[in-house]
Short mmCIF file of C-alpha atoms in Angstrom, two decimals:
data_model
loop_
_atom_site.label_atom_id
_atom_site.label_comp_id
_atom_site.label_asym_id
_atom_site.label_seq_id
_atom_site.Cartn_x
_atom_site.Cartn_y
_atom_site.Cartn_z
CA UNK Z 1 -23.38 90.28 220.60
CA UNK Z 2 -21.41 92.32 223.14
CA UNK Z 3 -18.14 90.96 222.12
CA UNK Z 4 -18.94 92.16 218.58
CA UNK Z 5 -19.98 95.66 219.53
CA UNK Z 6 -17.10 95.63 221.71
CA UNK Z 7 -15.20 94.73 218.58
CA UNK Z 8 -16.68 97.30 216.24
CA UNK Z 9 -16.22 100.53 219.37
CA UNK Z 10 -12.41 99.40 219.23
CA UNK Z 11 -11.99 99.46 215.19
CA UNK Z 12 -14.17 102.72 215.13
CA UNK Z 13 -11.63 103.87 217.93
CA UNK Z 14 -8.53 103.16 216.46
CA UNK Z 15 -9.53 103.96 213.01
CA UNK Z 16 -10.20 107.52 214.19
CA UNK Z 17 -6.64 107.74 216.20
CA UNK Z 18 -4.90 106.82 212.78
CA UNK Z 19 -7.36 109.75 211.47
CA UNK Z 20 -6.16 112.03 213.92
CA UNK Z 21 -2.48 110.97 214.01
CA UNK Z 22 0.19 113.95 212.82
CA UNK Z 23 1.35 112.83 208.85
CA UNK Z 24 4.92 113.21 210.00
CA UNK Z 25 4.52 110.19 211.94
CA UNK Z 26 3.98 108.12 208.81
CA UNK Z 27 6.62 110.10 206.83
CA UNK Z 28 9.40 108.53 205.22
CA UNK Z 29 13.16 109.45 207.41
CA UNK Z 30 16.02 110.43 204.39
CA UNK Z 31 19.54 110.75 204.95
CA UNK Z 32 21.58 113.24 202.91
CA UNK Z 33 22.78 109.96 201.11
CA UNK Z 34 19.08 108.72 200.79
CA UNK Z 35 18.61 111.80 199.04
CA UNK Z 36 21.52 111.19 196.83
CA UNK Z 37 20.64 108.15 195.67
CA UNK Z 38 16.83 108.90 195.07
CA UNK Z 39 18.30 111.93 193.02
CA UNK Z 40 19.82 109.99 190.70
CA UNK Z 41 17.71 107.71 190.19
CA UNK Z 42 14.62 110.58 189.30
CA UNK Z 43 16.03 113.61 188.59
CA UNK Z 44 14.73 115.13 185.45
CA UNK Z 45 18.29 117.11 184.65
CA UNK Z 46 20.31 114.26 185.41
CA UNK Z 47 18.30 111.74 183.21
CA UNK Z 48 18.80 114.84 180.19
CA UNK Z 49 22.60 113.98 180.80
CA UNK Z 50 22.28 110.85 180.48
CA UNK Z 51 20.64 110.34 177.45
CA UNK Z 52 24.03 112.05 176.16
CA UNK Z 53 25.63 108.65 177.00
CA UNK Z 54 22.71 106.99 174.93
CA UNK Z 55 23.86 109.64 172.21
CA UNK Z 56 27.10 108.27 172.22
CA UNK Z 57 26.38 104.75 172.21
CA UNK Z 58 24.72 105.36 169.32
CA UNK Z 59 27.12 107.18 167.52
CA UNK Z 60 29.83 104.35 168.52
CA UNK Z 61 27.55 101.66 166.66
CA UNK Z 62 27.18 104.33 163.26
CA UNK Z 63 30.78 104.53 163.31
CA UNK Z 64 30.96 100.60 163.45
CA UNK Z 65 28.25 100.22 160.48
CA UNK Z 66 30.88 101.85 158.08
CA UNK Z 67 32.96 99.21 158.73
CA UNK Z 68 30.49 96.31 157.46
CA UNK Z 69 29.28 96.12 153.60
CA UNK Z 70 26.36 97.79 151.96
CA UNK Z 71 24.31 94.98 150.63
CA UNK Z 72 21.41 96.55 148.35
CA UNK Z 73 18.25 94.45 146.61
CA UNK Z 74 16.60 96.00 143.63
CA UNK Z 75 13.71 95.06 141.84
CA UNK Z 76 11.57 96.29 138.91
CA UNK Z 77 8.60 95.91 136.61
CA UNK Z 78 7.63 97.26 133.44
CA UNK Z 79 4.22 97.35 131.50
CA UNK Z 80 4.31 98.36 127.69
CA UNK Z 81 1.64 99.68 126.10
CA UNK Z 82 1.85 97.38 123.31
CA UNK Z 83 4.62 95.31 122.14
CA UNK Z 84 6.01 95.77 118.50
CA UNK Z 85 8.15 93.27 116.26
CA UNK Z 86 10.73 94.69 113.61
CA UNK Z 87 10.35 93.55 109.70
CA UNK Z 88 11.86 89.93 110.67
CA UNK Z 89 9.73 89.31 112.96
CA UNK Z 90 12.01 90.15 116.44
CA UNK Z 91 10.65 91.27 119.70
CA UNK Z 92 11.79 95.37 118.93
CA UNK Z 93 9.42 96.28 122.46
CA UNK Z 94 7.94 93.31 124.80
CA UNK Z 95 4.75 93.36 126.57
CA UNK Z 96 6.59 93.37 130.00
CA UNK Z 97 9.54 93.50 131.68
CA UNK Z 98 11.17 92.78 134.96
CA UNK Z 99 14.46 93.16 136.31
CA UNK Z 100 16.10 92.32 139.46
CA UNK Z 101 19.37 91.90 141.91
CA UNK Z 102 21.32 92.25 144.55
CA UNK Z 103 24.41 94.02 144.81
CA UNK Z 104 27.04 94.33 147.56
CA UNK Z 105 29.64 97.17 147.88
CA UNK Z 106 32.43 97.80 150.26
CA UNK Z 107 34.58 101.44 150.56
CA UNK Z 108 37.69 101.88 152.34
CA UNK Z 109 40.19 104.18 152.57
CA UNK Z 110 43.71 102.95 152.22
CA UNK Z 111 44.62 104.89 155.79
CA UNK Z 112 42.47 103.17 157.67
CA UNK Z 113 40.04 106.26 158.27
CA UNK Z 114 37.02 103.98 159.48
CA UNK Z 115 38.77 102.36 162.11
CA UNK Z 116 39.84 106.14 163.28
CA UNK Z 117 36.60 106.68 163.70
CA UNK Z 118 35.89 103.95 165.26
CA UNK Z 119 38.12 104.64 167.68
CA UNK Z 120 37.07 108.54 168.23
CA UNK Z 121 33.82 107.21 168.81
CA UNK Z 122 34.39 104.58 171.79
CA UNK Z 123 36.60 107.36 172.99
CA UNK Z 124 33.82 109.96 173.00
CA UNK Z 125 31.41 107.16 174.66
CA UNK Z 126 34.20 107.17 177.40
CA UNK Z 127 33.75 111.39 177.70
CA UNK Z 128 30.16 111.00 177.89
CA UNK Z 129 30.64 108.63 181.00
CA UNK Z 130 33.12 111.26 182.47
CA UNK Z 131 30.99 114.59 182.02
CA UNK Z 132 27.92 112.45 183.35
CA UNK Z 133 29.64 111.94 186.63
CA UNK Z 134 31.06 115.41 186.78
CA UNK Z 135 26.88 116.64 185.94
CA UNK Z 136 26.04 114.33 188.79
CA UNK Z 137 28.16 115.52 190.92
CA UNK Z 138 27.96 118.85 190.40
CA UNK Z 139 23.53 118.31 190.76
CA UNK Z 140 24.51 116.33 194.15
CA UNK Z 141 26.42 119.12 195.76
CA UNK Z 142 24.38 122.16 194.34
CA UNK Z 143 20.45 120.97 194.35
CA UNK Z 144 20.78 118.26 196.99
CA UNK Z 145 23.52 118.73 199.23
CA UNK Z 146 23.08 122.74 199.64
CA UNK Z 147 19.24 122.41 200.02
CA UNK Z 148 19.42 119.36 202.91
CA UNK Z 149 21.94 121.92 204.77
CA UNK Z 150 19.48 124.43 203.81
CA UNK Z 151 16.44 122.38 205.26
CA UNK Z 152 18.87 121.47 208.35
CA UNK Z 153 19.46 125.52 208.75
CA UNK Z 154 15.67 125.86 208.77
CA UNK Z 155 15.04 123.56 211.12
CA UNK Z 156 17.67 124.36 213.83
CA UNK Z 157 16.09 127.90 213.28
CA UNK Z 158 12.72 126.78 214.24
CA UNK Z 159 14.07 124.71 217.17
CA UNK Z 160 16.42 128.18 218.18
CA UNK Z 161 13.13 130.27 217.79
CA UNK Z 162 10.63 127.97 220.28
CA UNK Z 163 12.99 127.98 222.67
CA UNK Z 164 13.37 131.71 222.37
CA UNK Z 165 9.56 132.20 222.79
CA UNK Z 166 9.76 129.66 225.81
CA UNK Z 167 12.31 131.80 227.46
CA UNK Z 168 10.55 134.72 226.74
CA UNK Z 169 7.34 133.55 227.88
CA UNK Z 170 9.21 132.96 231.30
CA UNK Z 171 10.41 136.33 231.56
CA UNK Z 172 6.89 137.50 230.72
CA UNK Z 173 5.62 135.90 233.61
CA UNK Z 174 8.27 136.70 235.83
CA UNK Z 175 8.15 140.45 235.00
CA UNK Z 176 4.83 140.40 235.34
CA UNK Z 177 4.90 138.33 238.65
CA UNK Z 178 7.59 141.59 240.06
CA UNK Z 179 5.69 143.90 238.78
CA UNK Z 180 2.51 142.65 241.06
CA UNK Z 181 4.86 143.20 244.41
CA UNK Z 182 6.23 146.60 242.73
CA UNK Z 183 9.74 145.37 242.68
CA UNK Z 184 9.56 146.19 238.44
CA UNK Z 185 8.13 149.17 236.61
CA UNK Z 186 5.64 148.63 234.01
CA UNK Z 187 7.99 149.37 231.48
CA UNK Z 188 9.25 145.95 232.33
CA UNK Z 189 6.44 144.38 231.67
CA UNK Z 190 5.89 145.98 228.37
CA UNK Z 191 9.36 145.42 227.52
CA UNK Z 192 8.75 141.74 227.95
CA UNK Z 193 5.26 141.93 225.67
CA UNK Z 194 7.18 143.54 222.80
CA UNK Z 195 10.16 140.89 223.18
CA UNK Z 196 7.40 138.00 223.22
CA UNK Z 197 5.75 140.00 219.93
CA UNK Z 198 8.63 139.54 218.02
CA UNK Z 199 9.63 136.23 219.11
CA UNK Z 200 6.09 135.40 217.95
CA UNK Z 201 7.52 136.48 214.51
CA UNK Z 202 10.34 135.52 214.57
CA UNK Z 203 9.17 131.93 214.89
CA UNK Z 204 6.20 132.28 212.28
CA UNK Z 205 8.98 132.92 210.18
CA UNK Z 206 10.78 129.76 210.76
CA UNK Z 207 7.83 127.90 210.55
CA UNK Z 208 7.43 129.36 206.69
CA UNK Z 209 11.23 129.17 206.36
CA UNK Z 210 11.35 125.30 206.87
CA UNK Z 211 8.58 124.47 204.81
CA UNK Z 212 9.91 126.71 202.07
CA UNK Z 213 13.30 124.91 202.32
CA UNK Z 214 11.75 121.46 202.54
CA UNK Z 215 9.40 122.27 199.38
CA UNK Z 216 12.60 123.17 197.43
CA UNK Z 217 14.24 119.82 198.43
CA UNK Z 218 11.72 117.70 197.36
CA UNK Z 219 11.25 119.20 193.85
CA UNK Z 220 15.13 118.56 193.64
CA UNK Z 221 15.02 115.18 194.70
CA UNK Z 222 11.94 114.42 193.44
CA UNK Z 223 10.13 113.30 196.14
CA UNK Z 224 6.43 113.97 196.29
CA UNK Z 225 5.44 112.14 199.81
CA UNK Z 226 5.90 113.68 203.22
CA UNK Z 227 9.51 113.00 204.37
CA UNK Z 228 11.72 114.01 207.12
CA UNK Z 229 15.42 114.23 207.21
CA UNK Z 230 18.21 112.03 209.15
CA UNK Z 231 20.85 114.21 210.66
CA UNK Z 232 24.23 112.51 210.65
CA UNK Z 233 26.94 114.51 212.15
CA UNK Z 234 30.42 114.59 209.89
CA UNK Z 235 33.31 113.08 211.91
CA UNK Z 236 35.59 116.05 212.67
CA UNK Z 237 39.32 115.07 212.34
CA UNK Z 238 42.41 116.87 211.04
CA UNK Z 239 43.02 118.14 207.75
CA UNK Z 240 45.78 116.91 205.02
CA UNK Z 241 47.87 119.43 203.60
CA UNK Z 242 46.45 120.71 200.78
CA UNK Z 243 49.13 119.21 198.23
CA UNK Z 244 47.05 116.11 199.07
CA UNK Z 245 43.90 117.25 197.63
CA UNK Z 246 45.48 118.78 194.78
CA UNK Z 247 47.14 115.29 193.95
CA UNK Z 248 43.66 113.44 194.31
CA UNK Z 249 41.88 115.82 192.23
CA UNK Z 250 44.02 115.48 189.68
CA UNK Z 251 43.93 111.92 189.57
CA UNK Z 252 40.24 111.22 189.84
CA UNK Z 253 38.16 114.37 188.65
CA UNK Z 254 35.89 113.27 185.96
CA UNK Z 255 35.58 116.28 184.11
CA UNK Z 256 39.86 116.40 184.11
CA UNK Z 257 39.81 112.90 183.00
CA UNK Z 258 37.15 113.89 180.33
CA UNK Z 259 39.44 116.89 178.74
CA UNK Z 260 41.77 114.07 179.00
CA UNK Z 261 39.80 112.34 176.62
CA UNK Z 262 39.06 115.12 174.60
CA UNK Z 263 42.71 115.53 174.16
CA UNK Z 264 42.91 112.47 172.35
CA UNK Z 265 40.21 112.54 170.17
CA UNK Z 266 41.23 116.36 168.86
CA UNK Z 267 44.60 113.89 167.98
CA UNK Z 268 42.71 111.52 166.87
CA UNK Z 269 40.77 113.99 164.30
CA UNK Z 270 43.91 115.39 162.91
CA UNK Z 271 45.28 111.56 162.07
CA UNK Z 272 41.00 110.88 160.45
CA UNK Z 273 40.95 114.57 158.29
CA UNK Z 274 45.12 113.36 157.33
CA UNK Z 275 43.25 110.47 155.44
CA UNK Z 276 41.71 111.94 152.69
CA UNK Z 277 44.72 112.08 150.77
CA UNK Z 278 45.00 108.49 150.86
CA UNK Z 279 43.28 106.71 148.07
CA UNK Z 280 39.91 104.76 148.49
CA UNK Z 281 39.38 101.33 147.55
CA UNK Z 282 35.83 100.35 146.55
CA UNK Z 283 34.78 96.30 145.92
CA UNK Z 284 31.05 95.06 144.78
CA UNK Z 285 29.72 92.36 143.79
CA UNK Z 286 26.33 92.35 141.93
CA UNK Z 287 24.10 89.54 140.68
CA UNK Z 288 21.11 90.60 138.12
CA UNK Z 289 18.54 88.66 136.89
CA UNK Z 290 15.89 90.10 134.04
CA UNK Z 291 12.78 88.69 132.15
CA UNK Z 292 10.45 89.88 129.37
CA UNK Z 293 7.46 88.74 127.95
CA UNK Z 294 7.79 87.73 125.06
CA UNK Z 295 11.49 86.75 125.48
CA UNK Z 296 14.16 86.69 122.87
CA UNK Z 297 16.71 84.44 122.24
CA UNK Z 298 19.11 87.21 123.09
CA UNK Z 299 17.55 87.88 126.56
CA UNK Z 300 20.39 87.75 129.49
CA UNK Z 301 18.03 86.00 131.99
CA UNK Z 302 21.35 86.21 134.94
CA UNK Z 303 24.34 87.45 135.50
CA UNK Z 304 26.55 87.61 138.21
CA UNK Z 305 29.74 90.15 138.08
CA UNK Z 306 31.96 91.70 140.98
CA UNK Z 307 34.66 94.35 140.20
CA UNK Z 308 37.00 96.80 142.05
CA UNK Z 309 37.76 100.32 142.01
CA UNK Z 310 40.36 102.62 142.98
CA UNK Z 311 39.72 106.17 143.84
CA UNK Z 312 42.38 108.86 144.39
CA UNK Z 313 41.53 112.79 143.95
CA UNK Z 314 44.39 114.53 143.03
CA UNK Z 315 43.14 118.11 143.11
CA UNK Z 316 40.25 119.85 145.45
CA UNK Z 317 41.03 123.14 145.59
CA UNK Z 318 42.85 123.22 148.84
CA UNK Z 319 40.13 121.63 151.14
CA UNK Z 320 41.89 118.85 152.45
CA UNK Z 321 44.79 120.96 153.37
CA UNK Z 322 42.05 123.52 155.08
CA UNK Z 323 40.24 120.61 157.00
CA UNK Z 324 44.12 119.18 158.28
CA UNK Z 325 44.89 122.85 159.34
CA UNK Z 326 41.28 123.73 161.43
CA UNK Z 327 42.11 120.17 162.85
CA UNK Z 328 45.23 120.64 163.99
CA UNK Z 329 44.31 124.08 165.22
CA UNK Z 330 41.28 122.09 167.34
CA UNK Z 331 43.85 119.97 168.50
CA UNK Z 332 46.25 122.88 170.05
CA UNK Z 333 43.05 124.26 171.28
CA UNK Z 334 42.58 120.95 173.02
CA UNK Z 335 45.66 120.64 174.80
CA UNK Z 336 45.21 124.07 175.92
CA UNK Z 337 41.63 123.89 177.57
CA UNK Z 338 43.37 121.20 179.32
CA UNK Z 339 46.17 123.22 180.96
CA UNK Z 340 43.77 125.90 181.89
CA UNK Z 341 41.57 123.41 183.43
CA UNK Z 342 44.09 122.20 185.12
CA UNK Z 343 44.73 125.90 186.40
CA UNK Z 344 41.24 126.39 187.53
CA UNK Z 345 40.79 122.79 189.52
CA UNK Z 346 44.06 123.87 191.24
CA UNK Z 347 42.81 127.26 192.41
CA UNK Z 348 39.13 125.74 192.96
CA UNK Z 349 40.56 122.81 195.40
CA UNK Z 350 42.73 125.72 196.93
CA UNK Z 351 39.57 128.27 197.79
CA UNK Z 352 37.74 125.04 199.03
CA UNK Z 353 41.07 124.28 201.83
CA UNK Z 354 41.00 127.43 202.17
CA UNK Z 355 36.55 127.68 203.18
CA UNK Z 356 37.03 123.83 204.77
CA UNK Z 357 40.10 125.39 207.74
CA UNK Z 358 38.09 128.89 208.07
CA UNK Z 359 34.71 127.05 208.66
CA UNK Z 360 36.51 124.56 211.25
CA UNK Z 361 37.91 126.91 212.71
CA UNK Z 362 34.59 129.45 212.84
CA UNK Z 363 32.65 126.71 214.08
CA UNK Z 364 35.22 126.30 217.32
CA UNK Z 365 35.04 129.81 218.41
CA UNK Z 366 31.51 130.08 217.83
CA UNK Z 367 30.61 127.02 219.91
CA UNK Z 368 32.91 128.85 222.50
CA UNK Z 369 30.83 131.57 221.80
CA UNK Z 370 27.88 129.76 222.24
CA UNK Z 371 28.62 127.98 225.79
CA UNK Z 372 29.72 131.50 227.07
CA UNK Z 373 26.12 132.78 226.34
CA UNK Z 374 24.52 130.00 227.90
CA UNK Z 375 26.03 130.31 231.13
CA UNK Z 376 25.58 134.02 230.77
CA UNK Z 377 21.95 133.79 230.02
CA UNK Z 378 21.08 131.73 233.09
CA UNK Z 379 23.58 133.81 235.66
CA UNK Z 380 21.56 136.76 234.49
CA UNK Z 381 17.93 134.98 234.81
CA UNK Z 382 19.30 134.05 238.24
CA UNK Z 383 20.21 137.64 239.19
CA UNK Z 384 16.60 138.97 237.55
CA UNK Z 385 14.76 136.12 239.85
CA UNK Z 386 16.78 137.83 243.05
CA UNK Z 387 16.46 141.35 241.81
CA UNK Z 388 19.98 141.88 241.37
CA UNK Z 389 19.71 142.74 237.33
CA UNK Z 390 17.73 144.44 235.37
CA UNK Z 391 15.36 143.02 232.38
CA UNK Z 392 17.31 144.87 229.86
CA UNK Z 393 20.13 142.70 231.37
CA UNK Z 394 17.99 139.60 230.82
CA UNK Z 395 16.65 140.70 227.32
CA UNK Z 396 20.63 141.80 225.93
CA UNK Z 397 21.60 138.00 227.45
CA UNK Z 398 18.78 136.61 226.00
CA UNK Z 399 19.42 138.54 222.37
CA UNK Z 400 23.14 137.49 222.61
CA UNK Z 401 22.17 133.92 223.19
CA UNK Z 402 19.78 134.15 220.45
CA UNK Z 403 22.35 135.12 217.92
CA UNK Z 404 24.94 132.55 219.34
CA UNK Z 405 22.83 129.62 218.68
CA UNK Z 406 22.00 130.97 215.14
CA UNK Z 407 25.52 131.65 214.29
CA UNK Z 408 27.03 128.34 215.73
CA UNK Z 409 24.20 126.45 214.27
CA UNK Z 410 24.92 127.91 210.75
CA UNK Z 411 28.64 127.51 211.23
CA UNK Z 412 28.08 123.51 211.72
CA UNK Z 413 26.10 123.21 208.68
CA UNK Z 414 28.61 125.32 206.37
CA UNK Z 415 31.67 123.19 207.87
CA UNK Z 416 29.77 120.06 206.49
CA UNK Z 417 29.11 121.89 203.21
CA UNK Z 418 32.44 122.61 203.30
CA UNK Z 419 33.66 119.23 203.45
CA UNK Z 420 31.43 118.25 200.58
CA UNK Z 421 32.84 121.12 198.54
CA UNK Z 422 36.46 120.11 199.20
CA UNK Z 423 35.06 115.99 198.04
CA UNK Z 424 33.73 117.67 195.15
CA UNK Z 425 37.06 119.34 194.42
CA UNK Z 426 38.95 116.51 194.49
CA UNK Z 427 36.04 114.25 192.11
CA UNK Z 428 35.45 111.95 195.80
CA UNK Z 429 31.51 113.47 195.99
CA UNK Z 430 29.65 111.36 194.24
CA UNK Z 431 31.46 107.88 195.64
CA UNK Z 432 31.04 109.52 199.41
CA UNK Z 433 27.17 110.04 198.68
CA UNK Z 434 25.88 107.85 196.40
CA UNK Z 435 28.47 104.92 196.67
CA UNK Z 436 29.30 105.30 192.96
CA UNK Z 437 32.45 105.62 191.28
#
């Protein structure tokens, strides 16, 4: 009986401790590519994208049905009011009739338009694939990527403000401790309070900060648990020249690759609209079969003919020529966009160079910075402790720390951002996150 009391006081016990323990805890760790790959896999605007690769699937298989035969069944029955005979005696209007067939017809076009088409549209199923990577790339880096750094930012500014209120909180008691042997004025000690104040909220407004950031990247993500994230630190090493990036990002971006595309199916059009003044050639086959009550001895009771047809319009009014002209002019238009992409992915992979060196080179000084107001900081405290400074000495180091810490903390986060920038210049983002090509 003890044993199962004992038993029960231990469950009670440890149920209560779960009870009690902090959610985060329990909460699912994410890396950035976690987040990636969770992303695309329940992303509301990313699953919109890709039902415009279902689109043109679809259209591929229309543009394949005008390839295969029509084959039609018909069917009828008619009910007379009465039947009537002519002055010999022969059926003139039966009781009832019924008539019935099949028929099969197949169109072409003598220039091959259908297979055209059929081309243009396995070539516009291979655009669809391109401008869903570029969308998901694009999502990765703006919704995912920027709010993880953003969450990361947060965070570091929480840690940055605790310890700032734990320094301060120091001070307070050492100011007030100097003040007691009337080494300090009072205004010391109220210069501390006010410090502590706004160090108060300054970290109430981390604290709402964070969970505002980590709110946004969940909804982008889609994750609806509690989570926390996985830091991993980007492997600094030196940069290629930037004739290298330009050379990969013309070679792999998706959305080049997809004007690309584009390209050839504006060429494509011109050759399909070029086709209409070929003749069409039309073939069908029909069998009929017909019954009537009462029959006569004329009555065709089956038949079963096929025939062929040739089609060529000589005169429209000038439409053909108009539709050849708007798609050659969609074609030039074509081969233009693509040029001026080109233009704009070569000054795009040049700004990001450009924003990965600065940042690199921001974040170096700035952790200078940032070990310089360390050992600053704690030569002053030192000096306050033996009365040879003053606390607006300790407050300016502490202020000057305080603004290191932020500044080399956001220059860390923006050199990784950078580096994702500069993979989504060059079409590498979505194969470095998600492990997708």
């Amino acid at each position: 009986m003890k044993k199962v009391v004992f038993l029960l006081a231990a469950g009670a016990l440890v149920f209560s401790l779960c009870l009690a323990t902090p959610a985060s805890l329990f909460a699912e760790e994410y890396s950035l590519d976690d987040l990636c790959r969770i992303a695309l896999a329940r992303s509301e605007k990313l699953k919109m994208a890709e039902e415009n690769l279902a689109i043109a699937e679809t259209g591929k298989d229309k543009a394949f049905s005008y390839l295969l035969p029509r084959l039609t069944a018909t069917g009828g029955y008619t009910q007379y009011s009465e039947k009537k005979f002519t002055a010999t005696g022969s059926v003139l209007q039966p009781e009832s009739a019924s008539a019935w067939g099949v028929r099969v017809d197949e169109t072409v076009s003598l220039s091959g338009r259908e297979l055209t088409a059929l081309g243009i549209s396995r070539q516009n199923v291979m655009k669809s694939q391109y401008d869903l990577t570029a969308i998901r790339e694009d999502y990765l880096l703006r919704y995912v990527a920027a709010a993880y750094y953003n969450v990361l930012i947060a965070r570091k500014g929480l840690e940055i403000a605790d310890s700032n209120l734990e320094r301060l909180m120091k001070y307070r008691e050492a100011a007030e401790k100097r003040l007691r042997v009337g080494e300090v004025t009072k205004t010391a000690l109220l210069r501390a309070e006010g410090e502590l104040s706004g160090a108060k909220s300054d970290r109430l407004q981390a604290q709402n900060g964070l969970e505002l950031a980590m709110a946004v990247l969940a909804s982008n993500v889609g994750i609806k648990d509690a989570f926390m994230l996985r830091e991993v630190t980007a492997a600094e090493g030196e940069i290629p020249a930037m004739t290298v990036f330009r050379e990969r990002a013309f070679a792999v971006r998706a959305d080049l690759k997809s004007m690309e595309v584009q390209k050839q199916i504006a060429a494509d059009q011109t050759k399909f609209t070029k086709g209409a003044f070929w003749p069409t050639i039309s073939v069908f086959g029909i069998y009929a079969g017909a019954d009537q009550y009462p029959s006569t001895s004329s009555l065709n009771r089956e038949s079963i003919y096929g025939g062929v047809a040739l089609n060529f319009p000589f005169f429209d009014g000038g439409l053909r020529k108009s539709e050849v002209s708007e798609a050659k002019a969609r074609e030039r238009q074509a081969a233009l966009l693509y040029e001026d992409m080109k233009k704009g992915i070569e000054i795009e992979v040049q700004t990001a160079y450009l924003d990965l060196v600065t940042q690199k080179g921001i974040l170096q000084f700035l952790n200078d910075q940032l070990a310089f107001a360390r050992d600053n900081y704690h030569a002053v405290a030192r000096q306050f402790d033996f009365g040879l400074s003053n606390s607006l000495d300790v407050l300016d180091a502490n202020t000057l720390l305080v603004s290191a810490e932020r500044k080399a903390s956001s220059a860390l986060y923006n050199y990784e951002l950078a580096l994702l920038r500069m993979k989504k210049a060059t079409g590498m983002l979505l194969a470095a996150l998600a492990g997708k090509p």
